[in-house]
Tab-separated table of C-alpha atoms and ligand atoms in Angstrom:
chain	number	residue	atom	x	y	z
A	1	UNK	CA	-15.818	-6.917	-11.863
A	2	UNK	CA	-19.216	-8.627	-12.840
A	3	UNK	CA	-22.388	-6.684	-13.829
A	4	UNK	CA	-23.623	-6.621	-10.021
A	5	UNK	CA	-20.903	-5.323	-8.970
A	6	UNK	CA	-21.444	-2.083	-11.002
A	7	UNK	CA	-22.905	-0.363	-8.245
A	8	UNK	CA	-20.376	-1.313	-5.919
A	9	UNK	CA	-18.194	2.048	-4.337
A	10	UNK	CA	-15.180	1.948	-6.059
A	11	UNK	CA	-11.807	0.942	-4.476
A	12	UNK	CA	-8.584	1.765	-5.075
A	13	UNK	CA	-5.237	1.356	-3.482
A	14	UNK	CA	-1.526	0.946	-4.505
A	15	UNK	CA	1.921	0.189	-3.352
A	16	UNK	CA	5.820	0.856	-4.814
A	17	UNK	CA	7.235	-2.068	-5.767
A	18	UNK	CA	10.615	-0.965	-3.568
A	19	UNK	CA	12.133	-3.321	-1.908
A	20	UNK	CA	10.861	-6.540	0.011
A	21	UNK	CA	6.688	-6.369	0.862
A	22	UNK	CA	6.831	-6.961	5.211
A	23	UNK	CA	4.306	-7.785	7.424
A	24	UNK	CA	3.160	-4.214	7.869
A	25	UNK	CA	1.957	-4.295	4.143
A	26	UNK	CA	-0.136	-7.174	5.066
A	27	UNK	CA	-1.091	-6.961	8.819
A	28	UNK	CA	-1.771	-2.439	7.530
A	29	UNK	CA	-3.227	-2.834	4.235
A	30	UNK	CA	-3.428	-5.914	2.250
A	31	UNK	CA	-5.154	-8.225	4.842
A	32	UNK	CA	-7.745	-5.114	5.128
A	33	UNK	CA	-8.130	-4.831	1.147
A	34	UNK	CA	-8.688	-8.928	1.556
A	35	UNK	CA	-11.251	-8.824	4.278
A	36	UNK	CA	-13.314	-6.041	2.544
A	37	UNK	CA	-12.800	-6.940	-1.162
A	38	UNK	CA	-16.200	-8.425	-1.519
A	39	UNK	CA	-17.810	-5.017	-0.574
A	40	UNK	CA	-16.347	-2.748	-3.315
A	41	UNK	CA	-15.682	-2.752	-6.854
A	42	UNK	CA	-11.410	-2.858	-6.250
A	43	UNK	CA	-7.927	-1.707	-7.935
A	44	UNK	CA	-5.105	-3.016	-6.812
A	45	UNK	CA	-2.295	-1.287	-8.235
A	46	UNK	CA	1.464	-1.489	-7.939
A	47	UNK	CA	3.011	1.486	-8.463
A	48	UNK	CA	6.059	1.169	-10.330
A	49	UNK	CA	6.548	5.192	-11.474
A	50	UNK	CA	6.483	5.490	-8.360
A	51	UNK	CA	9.364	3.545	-7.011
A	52	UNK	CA	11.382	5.403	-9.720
A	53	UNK	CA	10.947	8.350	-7.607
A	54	UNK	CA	14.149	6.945	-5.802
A	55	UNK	CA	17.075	5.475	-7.628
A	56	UNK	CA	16.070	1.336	-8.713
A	57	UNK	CA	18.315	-1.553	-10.179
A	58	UNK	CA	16.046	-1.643	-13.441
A	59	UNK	CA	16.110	-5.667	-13.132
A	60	UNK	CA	15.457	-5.535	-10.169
A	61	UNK	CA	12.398	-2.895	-9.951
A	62	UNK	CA	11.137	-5.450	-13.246
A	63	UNK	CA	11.351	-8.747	-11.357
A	64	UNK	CA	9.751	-6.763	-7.553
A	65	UNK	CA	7.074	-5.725	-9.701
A	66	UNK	CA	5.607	-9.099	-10.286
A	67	UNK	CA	6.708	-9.788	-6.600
A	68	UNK	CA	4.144	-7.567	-5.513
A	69	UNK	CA	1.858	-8.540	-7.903
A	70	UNK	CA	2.219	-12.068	-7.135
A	71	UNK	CA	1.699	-11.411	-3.343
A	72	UNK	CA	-1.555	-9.567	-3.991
A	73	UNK	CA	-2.963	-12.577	-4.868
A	74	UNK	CA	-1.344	-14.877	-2.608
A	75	UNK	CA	-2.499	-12.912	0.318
A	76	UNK	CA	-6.055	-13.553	-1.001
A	77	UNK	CA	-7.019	-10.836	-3.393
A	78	UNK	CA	-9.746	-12.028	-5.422
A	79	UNK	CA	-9.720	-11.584	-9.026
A	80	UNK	CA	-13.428	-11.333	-9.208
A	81	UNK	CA	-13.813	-8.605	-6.992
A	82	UNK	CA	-10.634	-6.806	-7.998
A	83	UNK	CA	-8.585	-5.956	-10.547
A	84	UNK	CA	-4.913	-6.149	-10.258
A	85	UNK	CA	-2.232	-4.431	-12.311
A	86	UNK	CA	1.084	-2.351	-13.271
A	87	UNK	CA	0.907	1.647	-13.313
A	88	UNK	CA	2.776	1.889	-16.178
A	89	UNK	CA	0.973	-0.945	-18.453
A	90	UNK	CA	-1.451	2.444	-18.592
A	91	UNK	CA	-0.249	5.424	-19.992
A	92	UNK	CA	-3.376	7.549	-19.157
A	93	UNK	CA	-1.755	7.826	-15.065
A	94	UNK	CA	1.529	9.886	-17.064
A	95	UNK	CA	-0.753	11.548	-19.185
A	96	UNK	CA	-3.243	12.927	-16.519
A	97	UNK	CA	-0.246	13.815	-14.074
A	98	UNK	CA	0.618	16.411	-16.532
A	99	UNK	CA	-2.418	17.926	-16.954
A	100	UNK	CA	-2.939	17.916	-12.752
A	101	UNK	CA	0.481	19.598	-12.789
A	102	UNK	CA	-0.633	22.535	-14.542
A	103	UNK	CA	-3.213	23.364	-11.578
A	104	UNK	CA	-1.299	22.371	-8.185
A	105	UNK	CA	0.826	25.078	-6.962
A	106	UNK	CA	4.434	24.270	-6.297
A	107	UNK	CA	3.966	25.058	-2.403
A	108	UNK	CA	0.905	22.491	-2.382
A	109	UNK	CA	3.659	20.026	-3.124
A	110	UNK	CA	6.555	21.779	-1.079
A	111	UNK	CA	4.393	21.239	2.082
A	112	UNK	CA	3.916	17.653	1.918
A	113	UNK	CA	6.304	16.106	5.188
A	114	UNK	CA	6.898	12.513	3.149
A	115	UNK	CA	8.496	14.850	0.519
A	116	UNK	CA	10.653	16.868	3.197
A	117	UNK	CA	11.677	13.402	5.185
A	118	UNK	CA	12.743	11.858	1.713
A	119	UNK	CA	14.273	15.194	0.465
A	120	UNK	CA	16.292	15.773	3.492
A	121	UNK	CA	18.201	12.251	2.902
A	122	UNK	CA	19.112	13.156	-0.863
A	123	UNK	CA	21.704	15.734	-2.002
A	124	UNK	CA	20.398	16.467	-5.309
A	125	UNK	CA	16.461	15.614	-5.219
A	126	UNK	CA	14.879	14.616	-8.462
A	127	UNK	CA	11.046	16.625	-9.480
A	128	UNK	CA	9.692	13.477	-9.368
A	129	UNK	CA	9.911	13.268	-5.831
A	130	UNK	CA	8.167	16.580	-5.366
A	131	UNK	CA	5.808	15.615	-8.040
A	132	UNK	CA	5.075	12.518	-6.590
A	133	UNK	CA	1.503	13.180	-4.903
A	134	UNK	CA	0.158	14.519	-8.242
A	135	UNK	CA	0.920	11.267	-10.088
A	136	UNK	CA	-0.586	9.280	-6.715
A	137	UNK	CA	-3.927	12.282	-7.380
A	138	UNK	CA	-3.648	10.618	-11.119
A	139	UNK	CA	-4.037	6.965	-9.979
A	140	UNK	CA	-7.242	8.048	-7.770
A	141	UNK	CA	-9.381	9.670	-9.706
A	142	UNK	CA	-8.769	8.164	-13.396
A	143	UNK	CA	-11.453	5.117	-11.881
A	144	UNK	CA	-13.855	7.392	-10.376
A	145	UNK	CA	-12.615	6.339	-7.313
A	146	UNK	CA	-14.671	6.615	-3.998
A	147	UNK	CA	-12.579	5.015	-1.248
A	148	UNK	CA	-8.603	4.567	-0.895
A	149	UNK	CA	-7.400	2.492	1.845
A	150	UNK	CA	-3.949	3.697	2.931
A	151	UNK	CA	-2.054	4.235	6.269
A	152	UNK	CA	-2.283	7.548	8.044
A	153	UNK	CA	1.101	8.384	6.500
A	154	UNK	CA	-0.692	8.354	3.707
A	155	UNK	CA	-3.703	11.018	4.366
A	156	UNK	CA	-1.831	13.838	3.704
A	157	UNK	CA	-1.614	12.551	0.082
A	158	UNK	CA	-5.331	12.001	-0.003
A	159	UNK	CA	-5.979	15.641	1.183
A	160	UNK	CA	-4.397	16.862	-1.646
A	161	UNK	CA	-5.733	14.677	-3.763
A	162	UNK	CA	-8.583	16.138	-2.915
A	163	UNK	CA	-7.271	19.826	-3.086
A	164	UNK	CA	-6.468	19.140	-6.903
A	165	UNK	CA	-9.904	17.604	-7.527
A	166	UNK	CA	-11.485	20.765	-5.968
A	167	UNK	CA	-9.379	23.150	-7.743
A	168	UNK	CA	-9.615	21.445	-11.276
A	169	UNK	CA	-13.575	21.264	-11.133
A	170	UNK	CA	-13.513	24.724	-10.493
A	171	UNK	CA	-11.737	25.654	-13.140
A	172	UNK	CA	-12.718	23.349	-15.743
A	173	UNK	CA	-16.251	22.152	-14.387
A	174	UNK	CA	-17.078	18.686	-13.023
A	175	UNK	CA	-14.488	16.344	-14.325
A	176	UNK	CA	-13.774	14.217	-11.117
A	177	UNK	CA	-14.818	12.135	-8.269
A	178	UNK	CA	-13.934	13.559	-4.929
A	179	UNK	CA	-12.581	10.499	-2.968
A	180	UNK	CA	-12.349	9.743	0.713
A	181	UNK	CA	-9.828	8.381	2.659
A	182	UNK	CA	-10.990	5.177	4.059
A	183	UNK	CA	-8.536	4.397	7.437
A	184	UNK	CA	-9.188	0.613	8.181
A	185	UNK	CA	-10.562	-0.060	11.314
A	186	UNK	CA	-8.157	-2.996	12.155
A	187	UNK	CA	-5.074	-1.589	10.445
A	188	UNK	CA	-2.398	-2.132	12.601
A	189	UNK	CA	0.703	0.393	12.767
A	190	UNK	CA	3.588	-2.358	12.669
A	191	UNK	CA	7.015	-0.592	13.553
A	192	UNK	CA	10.503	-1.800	12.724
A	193	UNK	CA	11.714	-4.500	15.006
A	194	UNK	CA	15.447	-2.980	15.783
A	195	UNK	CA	13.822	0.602	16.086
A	196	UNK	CA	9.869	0.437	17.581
A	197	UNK	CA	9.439	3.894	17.526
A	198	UNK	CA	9.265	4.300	13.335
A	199	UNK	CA	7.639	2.350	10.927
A	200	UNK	CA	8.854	-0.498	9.748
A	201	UNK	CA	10.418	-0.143	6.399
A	202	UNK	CA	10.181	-2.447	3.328
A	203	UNK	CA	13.136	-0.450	1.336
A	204	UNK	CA	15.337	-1.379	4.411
A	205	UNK	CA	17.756	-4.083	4.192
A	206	UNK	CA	18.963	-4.286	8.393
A	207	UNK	CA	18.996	-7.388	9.677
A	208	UNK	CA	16.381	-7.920	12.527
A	209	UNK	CA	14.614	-4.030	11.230
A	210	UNK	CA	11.385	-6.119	8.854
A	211	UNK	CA	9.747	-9.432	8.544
A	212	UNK	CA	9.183	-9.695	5.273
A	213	UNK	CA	6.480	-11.595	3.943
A	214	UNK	CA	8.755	-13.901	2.308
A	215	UNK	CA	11.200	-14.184	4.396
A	216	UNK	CA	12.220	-17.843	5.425
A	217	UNK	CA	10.601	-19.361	9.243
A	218	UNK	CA	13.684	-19.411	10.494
A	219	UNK	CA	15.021	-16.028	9.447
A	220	UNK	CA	11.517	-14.484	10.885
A	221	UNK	CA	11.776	-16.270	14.357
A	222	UNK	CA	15.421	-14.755	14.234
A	223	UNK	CA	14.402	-11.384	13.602
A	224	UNK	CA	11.137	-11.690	16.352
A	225	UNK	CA	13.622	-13.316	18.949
A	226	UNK	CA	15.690	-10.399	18.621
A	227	UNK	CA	13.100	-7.323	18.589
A	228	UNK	CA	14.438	-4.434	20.824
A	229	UNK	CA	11.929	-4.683	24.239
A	230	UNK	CA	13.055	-2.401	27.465
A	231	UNK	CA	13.579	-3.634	31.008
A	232	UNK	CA	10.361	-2.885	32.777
A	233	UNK	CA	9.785	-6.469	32.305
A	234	UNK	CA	5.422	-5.952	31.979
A	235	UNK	CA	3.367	-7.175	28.866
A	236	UNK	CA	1.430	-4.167	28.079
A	237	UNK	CA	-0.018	-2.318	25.199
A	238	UNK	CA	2.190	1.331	26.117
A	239	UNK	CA	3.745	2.937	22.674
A	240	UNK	CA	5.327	5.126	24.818
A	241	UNK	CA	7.283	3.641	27.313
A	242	UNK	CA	7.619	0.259	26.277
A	243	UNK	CA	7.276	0.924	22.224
A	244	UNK	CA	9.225	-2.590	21.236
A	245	UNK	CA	6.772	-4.945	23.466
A	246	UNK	CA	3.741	-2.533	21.824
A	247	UNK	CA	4.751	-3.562	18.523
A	248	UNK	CA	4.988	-7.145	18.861
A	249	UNK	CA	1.229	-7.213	21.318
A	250	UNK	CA	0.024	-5.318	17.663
A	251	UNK	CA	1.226	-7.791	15.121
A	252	UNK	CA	0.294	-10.590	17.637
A	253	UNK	CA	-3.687	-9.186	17.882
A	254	UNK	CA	-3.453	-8.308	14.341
A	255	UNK	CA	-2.554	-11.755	13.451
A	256	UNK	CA	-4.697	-13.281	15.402
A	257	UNK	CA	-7.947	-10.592	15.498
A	258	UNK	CA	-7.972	-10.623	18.980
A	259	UNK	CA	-8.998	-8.177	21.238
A	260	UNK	CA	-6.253	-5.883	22.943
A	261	UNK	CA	-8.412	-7.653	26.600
A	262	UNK	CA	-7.802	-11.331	24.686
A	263	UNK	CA	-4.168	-10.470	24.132
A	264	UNK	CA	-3.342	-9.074	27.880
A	265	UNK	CA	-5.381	-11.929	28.846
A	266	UNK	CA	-3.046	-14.685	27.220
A	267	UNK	CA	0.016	-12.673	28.227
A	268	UNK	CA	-0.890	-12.555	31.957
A	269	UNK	CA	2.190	-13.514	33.976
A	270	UNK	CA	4.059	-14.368	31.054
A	271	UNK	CA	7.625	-13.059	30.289
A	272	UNK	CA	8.968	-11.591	26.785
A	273	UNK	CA	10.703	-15.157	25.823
A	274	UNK	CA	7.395	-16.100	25.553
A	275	UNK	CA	5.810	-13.164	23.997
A	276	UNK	CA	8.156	-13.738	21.338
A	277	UNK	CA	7.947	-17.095	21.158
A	278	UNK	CA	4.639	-17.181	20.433
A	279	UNK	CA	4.399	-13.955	17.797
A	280	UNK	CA	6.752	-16.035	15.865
A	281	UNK	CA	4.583	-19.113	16.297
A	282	UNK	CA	1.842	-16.884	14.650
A	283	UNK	CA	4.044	-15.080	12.101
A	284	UNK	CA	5.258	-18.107	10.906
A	285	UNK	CA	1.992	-20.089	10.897
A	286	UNK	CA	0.127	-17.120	8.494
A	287	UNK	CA	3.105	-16.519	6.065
A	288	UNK	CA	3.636	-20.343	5.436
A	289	UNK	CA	0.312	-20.710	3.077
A	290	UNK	CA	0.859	-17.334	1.567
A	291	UNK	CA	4.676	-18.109	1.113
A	292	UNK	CA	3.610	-22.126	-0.841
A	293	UNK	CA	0.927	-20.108	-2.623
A	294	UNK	CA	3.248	-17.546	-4.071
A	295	UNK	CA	5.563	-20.302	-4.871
A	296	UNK	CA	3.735	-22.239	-7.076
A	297	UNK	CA	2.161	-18.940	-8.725
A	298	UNK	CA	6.226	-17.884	-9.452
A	299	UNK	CA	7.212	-20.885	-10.907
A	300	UNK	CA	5.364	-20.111	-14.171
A	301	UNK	CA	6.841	-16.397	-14.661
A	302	UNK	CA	4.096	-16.314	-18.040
A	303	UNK	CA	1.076	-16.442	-15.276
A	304	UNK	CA	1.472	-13.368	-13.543
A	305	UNK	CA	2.181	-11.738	-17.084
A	306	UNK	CA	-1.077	-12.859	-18.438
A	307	UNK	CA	-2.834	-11.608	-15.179
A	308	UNK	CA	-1.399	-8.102	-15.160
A	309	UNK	CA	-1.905	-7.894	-18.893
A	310	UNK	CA	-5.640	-8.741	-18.396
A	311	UNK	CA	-5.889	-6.363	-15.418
A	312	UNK	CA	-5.169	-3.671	-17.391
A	313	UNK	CA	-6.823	-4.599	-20.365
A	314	UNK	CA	-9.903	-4.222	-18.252
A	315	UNK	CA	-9.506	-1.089	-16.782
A	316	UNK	CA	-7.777	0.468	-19.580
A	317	UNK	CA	-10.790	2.169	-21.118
A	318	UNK	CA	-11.948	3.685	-17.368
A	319	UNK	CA	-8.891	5.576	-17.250
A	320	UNK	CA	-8.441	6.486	-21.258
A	321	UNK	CA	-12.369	7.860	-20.930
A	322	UNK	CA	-11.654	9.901	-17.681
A	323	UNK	CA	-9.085	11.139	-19.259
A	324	UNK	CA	-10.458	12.620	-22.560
A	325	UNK	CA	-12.786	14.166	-20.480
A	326	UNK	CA	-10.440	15.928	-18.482
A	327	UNK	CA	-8.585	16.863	-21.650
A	328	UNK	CA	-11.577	17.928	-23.550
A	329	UNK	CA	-13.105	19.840	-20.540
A	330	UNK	CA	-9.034	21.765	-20.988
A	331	UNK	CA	-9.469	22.658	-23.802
A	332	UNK	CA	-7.313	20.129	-26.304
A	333	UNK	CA	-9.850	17.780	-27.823
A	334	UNK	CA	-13.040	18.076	-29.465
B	401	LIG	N1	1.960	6.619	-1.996
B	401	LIG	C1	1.460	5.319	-1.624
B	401	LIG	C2	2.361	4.722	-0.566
B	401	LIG	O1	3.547	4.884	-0.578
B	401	LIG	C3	1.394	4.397	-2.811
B	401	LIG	C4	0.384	4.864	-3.797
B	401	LIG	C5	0.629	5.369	-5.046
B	401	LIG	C6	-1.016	4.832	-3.647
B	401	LIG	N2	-0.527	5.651	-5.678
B	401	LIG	C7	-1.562	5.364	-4.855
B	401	LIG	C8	-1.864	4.461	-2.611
B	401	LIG	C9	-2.937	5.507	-5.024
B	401	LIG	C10	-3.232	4.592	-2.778
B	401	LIG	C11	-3.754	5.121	-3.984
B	401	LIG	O2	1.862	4.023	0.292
C-alpha cells in the first residue's frame, strides 16, 4: 500500500482456514484477486474466527492458518498491492461484531440458506454459526471497503452486509462504506470431482471429491482420472446432463484462459481418457511452481510470522479508527 495507491478502490476478501485450500479457491477466487491486485488497494484476510464456527483441532486450525497464508502468496499475491493477514491478530473485527449485533434482527440471520445447510447437519448448533454473517459484515466495512470478491454462494452474505450498513447509518448517522459485491468475470464454479453437481469442498476429506492445491502430481492425476463423467460419451460444456465432463471443460478453460470455442475446439473428436489426461497435464503443470514456491516459503516457519505480523501492523489503525467511530457515533466514547 504505497502513497499512489491511496486512491485506489479498496479490496477486500477472506477465506476460513478449514481444511485443505483446492483448486476452486484458486481457479474461483485467488487467481482472480492475483490478476486484479494491481487495480485496487487489497486485504487478504484469513478468517480464522471463522473456521471456529465449526468444531477445529486447535493445532491444527494454528498450523492451516499459515497454510493459507502461505498460499496467498505463493499463488502470486503481491505484498505491495495487498496486505495479507490473520482475523484475529485484530481485535477491532470481535469488537465491531458486537456492536453490529445489537442492530441485525435475529430473522436477518435466521434467513441466511449457508446457515440452514450448515445447521441442518449439526444437532446442537453453536450462535456463532448464526452469527456468522455479522462478524463477515465486521471484516468488510472496518477498511472502508468498496469491492469484495467472493463466489455467488457468497452474495447473500454481502446483501446483508449491506442491510446492516443501511440500518446502522440510519440509526447512528454515516459511519460506513456501503460495499459492492464484485462477481469475477472469469471465476469459475469448480464442483467436487466424485459428486459434479455441488461444489467442491475444501473441509472434505473423500478421496477423488478435491484437488487440493497441495496435493502431490500423482495423487491429483489420480483424483482427475477418476472424476465421475456419464455415458453419453460427447465433450460438451452441459451442467445439466453431463455435470462431471462440465466440470473438468471449466477447470481446463480456467486453467488455461481459453475460450469455451478454444476448449470444444481442442476437444473435437476426442474421448474422456483424453479429456482427463490432459486437465491433469494442466493441473499439474500450474500447481508445481505454486507447490516449490510454498515450499521454500514453509521451511522457515518465522517468515510467514513476520509477514502476518506486519500485515496487521499496517492495517491495524484502519480498523481501530473505524471502529471508534462507530462506537462514538453509539454513544460509548467521547
Ligand atoms: N464467508 C466467506 C466464505 O466462506 C469467508 C469470509 C469471511 C469473507 N469474511 C469475509 C469473504 C469477508 C469476503 C469478505 O467464503
Amino acid at each position: 500500500m504505497t502513497d499512489n495507491q491511496s486512491t485506489k478502490k479498496r479490496v477486500f476478501s477472506g477465506i476460513q482456514p478449514s481444511g485443505n485450500l483446492t483448486i476452486g479457491n484458486y481457479l474461483g477466487a485467488i487467481k482472480n484477486w492475483v490478476a486484479e491486485q494491481h487495480n485496487y488497494d487489497n486485504i487478504f484476510c484469513v478468517v480464522d474466527l471463522h473456521a471456529l464456527t465449526v468444531p477445529q483441532d486447535p493445532q491444527v486450525l494454528f498450523q492451516k492458518t499459515r497454510e493459507v497464508a502461505l498460499l496467498y502468496l505463493a499463488c502470486g499475491i503481491d505484498l505491495e498491492h495487498c496486505a495479507i493477514f490473520v482475523q484475529s491478530d485484530i481485535t477491532a473485527h470481535s469488537e465491531l461484531t458486537w456492536l453490529l449485533n445489537t442492530v441485525t434482527p435475529v430473522g436477518w440471520l435466521e434467513r441466511m440458506t449457508q446457515y440452514k445447510d450448515k445447521s441442518a447437519k449439526q444437532e446442537s448448533i453453536g450462535t456463532g454459526l448464526l452469527d456468522y454473517p455479522v462478524l463477515m459484515a465486521a471484516d468488510i466495512i472496518l477498511y472502508d471497503t468498496h469491492y469484495v470478491p467472493v463466489g455467488e454462494d457468497q452474495k447473500q452474505h454481502l446483501e446483508l452486509t449491506r442491510d446492516i450498513v443501511l440500518r446502522f447509518n440510519s440509526l447512528y448517522g454515516d459511519t460506513f462504506v456501503l460495499p459492492e459485491v464484485l462477481i469475477p468475470k472469469a471465476g469459475a464454479r469448480v464442483k467436487g470431482l466424485d459428486d459434479p453437481t455441488a461444489k467442491m469442498s475444501k473441509s472434505s476429506d473423500k478421496q477423488g471429491h478435491a484437488l487440493h492445491l497441495l496435493d502431490p502430481p500423482k495423487v491429483l492425476r489420480k483424483s482427475i482420472m477418476r472424476a465421475t463423467t456419464d455415458s453419453e460419451n460427447r465433450i460438451a460444456f452441459d451442467p445439466e446432463k453431463q455435470a462431471g465432463v462440465t466440470n473438468l471443460l471449466t477447470i481446463y478453460q480456467a486453467i488455461t484462459n481459453m475460450s469455451e470455442e478454444a476448449v470444444l475446439n481442442e476437444f473435437d473428436g476426442e474421448g474422456y481418457g483424453t479429456l482427463k489426461k490432459r486437465v491433469a497435464e494442466a493441473v499439474i503443470e500450474t500447481l508445481e511452481p505454486i507447490q516449490k514456491r510454498y515450499h521454500e516459503m514453509a521451511a522457515d516457519p518465522a517468515y510467514i510470522e513476520q509477514i502476518l505480523k506486519e500485515g496487521a501492523d499496517r492495517i491495524r489503525p484502519l480498523a481501530e479508527h473505524r471502529l471508534y467511530v462507530a462506537q462514538k457515533n453509539m454513544g460509548i466514547r467521547k
